[in-house]
CSV table of C-alpha atoms in Angstrom, one decimal:
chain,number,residue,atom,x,y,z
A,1,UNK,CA,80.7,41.4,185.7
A,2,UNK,CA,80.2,42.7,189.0
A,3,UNK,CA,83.8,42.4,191.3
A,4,UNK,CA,85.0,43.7,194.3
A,5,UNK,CA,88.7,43.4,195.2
A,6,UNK,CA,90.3,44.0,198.9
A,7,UNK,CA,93.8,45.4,199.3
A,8,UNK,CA,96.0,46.7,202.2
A,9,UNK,CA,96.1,43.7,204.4
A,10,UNK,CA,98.8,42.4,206.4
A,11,UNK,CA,100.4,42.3,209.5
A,12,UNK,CA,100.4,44.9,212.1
A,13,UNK,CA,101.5,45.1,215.8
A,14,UNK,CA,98.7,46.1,218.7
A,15,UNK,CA,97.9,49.6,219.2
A,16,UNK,CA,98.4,49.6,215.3
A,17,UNK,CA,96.7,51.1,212.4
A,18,UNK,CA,95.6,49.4,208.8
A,19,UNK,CA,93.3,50.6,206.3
A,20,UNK,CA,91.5,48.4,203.4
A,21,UNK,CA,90.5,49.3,200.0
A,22,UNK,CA,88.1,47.8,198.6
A,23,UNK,CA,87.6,48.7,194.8
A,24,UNK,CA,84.2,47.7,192.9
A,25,UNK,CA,83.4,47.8,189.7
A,26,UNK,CA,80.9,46.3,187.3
A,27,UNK,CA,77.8,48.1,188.9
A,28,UNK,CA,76.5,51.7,189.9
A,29,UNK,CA,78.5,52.2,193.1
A,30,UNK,CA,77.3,55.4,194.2
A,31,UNK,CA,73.5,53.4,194.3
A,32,UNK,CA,74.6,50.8,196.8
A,33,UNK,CA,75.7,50.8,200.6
A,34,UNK,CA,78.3,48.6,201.2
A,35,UNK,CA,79.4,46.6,204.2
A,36,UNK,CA,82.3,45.2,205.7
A,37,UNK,CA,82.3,41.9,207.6
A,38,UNK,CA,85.0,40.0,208.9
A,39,UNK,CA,86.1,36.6,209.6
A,40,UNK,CA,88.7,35.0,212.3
A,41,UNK,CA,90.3,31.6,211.7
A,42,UNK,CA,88.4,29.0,212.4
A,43,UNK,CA,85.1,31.3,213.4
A,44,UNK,CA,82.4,32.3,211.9
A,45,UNK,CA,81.0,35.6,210.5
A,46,UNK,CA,81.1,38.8,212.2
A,47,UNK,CA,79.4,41.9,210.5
A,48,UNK,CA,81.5,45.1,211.4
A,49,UNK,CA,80.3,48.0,209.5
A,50,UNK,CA,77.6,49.9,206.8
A,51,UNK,CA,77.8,52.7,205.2
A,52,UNK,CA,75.0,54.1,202.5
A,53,UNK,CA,75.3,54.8,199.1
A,54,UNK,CA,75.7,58.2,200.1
A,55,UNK,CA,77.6,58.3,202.7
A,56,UNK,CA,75.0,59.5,205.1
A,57,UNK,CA,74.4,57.0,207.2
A,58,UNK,CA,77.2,54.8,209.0
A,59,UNK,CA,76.7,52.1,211.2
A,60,UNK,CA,79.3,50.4,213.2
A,61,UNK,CA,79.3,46.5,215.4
A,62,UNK,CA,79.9,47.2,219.0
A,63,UNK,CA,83.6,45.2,218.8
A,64,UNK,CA,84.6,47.9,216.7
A,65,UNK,CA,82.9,51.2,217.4
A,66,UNK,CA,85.5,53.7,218.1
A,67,UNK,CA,88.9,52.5,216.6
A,68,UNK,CA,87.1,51.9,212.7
A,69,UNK,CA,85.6,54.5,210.0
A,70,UNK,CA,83.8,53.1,207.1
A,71,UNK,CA,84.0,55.5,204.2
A,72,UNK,CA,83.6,55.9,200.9
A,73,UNK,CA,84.5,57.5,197.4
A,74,UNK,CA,82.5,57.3,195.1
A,75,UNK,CA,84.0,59.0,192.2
A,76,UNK,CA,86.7,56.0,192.5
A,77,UNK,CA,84.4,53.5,193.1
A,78,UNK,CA,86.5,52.7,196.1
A,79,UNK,CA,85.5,51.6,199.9
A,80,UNK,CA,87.6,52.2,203.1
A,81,UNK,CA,88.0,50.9,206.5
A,82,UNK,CA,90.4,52.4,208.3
A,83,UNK,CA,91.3,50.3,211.5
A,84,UNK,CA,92.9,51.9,214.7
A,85,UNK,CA,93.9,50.4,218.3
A,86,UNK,CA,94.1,47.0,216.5
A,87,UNK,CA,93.7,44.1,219.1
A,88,UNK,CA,94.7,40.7,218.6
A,89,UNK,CA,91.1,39.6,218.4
A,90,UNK,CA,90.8,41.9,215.4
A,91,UNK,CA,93.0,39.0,213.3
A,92,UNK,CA,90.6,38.1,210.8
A,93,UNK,CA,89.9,38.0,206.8
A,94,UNK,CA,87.3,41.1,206.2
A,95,UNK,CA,85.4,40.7,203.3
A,96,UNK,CA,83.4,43.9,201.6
A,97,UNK,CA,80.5,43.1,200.1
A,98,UNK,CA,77.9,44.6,198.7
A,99,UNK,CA,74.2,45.3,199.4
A,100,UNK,CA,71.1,43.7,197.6
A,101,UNK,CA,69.4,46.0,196.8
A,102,UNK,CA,68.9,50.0,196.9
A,103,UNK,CA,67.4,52.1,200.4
A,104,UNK,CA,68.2,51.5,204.0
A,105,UNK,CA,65.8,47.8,203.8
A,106,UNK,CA,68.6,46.3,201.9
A,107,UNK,CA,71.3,47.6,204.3
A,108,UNK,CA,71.7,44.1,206.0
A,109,UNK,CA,72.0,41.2,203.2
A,110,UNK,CA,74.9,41.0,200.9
A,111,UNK,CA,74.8,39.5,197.0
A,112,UNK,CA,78.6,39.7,196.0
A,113,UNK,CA,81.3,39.5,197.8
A,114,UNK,CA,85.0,40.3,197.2
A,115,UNK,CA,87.7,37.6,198.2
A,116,UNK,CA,89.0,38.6,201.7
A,117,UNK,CA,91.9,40.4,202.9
A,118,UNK,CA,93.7,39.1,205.8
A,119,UNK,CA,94.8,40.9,209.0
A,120,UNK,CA,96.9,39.8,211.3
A,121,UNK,CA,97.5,41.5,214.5
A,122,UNK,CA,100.5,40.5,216.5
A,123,UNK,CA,103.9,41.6,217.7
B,1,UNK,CA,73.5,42.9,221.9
B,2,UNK,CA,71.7,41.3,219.7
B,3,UNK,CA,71.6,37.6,218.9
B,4,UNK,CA,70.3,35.0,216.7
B,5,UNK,CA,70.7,31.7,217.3
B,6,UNK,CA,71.3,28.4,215.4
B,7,UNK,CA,72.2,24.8,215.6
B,8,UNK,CA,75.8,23.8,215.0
B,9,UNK,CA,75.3,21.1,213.0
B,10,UNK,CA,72.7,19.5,211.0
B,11,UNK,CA,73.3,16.0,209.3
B,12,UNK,CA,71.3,14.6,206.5
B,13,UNK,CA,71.6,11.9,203.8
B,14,UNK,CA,71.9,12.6,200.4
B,15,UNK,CA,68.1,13.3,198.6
B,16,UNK,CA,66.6,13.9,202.0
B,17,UNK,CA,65.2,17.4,203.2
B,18,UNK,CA,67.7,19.5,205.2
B,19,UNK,CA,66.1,22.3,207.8
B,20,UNK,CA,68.2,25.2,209.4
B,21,UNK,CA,66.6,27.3,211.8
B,22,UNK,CA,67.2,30.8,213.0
B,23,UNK,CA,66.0,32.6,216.0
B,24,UNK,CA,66.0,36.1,216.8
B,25,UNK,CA,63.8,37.9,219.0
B,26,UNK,CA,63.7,41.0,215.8
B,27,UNK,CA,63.2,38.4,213.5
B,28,UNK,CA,59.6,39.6,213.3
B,29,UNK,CA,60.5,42.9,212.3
B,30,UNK,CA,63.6,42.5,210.3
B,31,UNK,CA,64.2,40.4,207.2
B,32,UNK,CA,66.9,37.6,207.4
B,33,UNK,CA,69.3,36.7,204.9
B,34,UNK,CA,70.8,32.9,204.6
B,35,UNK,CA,74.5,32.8,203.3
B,36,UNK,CA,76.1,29.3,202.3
B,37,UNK,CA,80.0,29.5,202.5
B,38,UNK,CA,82.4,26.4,201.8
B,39,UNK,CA,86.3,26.1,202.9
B,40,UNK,CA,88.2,28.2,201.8
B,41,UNK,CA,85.9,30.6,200.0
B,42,UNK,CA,84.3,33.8,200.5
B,43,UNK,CA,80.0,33.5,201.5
B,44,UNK,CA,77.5,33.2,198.9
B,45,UNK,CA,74.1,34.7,199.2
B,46,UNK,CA,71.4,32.2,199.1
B,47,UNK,CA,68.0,33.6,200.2
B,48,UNK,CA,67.0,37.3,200.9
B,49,UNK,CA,64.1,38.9,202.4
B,50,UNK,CA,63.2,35.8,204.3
B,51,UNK,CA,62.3,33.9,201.3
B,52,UNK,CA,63.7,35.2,198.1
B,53,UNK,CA,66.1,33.0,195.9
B,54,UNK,CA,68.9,34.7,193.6
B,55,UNK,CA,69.2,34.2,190.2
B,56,UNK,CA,71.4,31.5,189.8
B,57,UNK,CA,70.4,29.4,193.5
B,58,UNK,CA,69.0,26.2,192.4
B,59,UNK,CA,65.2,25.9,192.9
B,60,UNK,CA,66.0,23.6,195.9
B,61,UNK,CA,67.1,25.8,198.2
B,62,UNK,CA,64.3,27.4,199.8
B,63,UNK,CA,63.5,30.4,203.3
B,64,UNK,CA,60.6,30.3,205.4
B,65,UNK,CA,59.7,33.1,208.3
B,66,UNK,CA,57.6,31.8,211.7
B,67,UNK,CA,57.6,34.7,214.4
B,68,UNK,CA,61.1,34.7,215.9
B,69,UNK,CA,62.1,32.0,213.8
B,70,UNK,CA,63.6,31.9,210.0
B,71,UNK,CA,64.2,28.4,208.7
B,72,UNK,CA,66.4,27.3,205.4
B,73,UNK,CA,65.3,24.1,203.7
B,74,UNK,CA,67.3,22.5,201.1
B,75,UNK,CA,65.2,19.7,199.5
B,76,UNK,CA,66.8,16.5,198.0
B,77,UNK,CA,70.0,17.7,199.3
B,78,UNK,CA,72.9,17.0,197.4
B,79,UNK,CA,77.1,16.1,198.1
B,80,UNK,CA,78.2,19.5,196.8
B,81,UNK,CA,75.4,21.5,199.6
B,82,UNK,CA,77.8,20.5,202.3
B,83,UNK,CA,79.0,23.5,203.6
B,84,UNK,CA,78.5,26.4,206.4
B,85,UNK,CA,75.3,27.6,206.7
B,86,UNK,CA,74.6,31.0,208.6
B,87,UNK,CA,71.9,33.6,208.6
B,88,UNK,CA,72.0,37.4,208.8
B,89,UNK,CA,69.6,39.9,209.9
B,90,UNK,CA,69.5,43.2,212.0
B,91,UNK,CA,68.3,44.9,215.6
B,92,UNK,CA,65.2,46.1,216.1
B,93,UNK,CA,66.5,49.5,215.7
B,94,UNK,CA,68.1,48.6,212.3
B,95,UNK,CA,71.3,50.2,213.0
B,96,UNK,CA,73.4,47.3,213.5
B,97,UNK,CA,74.0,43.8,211.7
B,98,UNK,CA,74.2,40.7,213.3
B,99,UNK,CA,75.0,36.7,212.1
B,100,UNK,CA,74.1,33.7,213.4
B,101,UNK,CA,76.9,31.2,214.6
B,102,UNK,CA,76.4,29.1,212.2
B,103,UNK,CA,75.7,25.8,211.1
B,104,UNK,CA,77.6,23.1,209.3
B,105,UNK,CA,75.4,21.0,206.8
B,106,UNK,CA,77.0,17.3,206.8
B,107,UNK,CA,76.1,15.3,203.9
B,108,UNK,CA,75.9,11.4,205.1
């Protein structure tokens, strides 16, 4: 079965830093880019970041260029988004999910979908 | 930056034909994705590439691709399609993703 599972949410202060882990399993990870999109309370969805399969191409929303890196390792079947200069309008559930298909064509649609770590930025 | 644009709400009774549309001025050159996502839960993917089903989306849920416009149609809708509707897609340069606001599918 093919699962992804967020960790390392929670609360941090503005001006702060957070990264999330996202670990996949039940599918080639190395084969698939995988995205990040987030999601603030009562709102609807925001796509924040890609990053191929390979780690050669990254590709970032303008709301967040600059203060979050996408990465990846693939040996541990693990994704990363490491947040920095957090803003209160950052609060939000990010979801990693991953791509439909394989090549940069499938960058942009998402089959599964892990459950959603919440951030909270406040002080 | 790039937008695409759809209706807030769409209300339909129960057996009757529900349309979402999506506009985007890349829409032409870009595929669009349709995600369905009730309370509480994460999004589910429901058409890809414009107007490919999932394994596992029933056969009533169905994409469509006009110019700048992408429309979802879920035939003889039922209670349990209530939900969020939004679609996905890219800019013309294919460097950056982008969702619609979303629409909310009311079942009468």
């Amino acid at each position: 079965e093919v699962q992804l599972l967020e960790s390392g949410g929670g609360l941090v202060q503005p001006g702060g830093s957070l990264r999330l882990s996202c670990a996949a399993s039940g599918f080639t990870f190395s084969s698939y880019a995988m995205t990040w999109v987030r999601q603030a309370p009562g709102k609807g969805l925001e796509w924040v970041s890609v990053i191929s399969g390979s780690d050669e191409n990254t590709y970032y929303a303008d709301s967040v260029k600059g203060r979050f890196t996408i990465s990846r390792d693939n040996s541990k079947n693990t994704l990363f988004l490491q947040m920095n200069s957090l803003r209160a309008d950052d609060t939000a559930v990010y979801y990693c999910a991953k791509v439909w298909g394989r090549g940069r064509a499938s960058y942009y649609g998402m089959d599964v979908w892990g459950q959603g770590a919440t951030v909270t930025v406040s002080s | 930056s790039y937008e695409l644009t759809q209706p807030p709400s769409v209300s339909v009774s129960p057996g009757q034909t529900a349309r979402i549309t999506c506009s985007g001025d890349a829409l032409p050159k870009q595929y669009a994705y349709w995600y369905q996502q009730k309370p509480g839960q994460a999004p589910v993917l429901v058409i890809y590439t414009d107007n490919m089903r999932p394994s596992g989306i029933p056969e009533r849920f169905s994409g469509s691709s006009s110019g700048t416009t992408v429309t979802l149609t879920i035939s003889g809708v039922q209670a349990e399609d209530e939900a969020d509707y939004y679609c996905q897609s890219a800019d013309t340069s294919g460097t950056q993703g982008v969702f619609g606001g979303g629409t909310k599918l009311t079942v009468l």
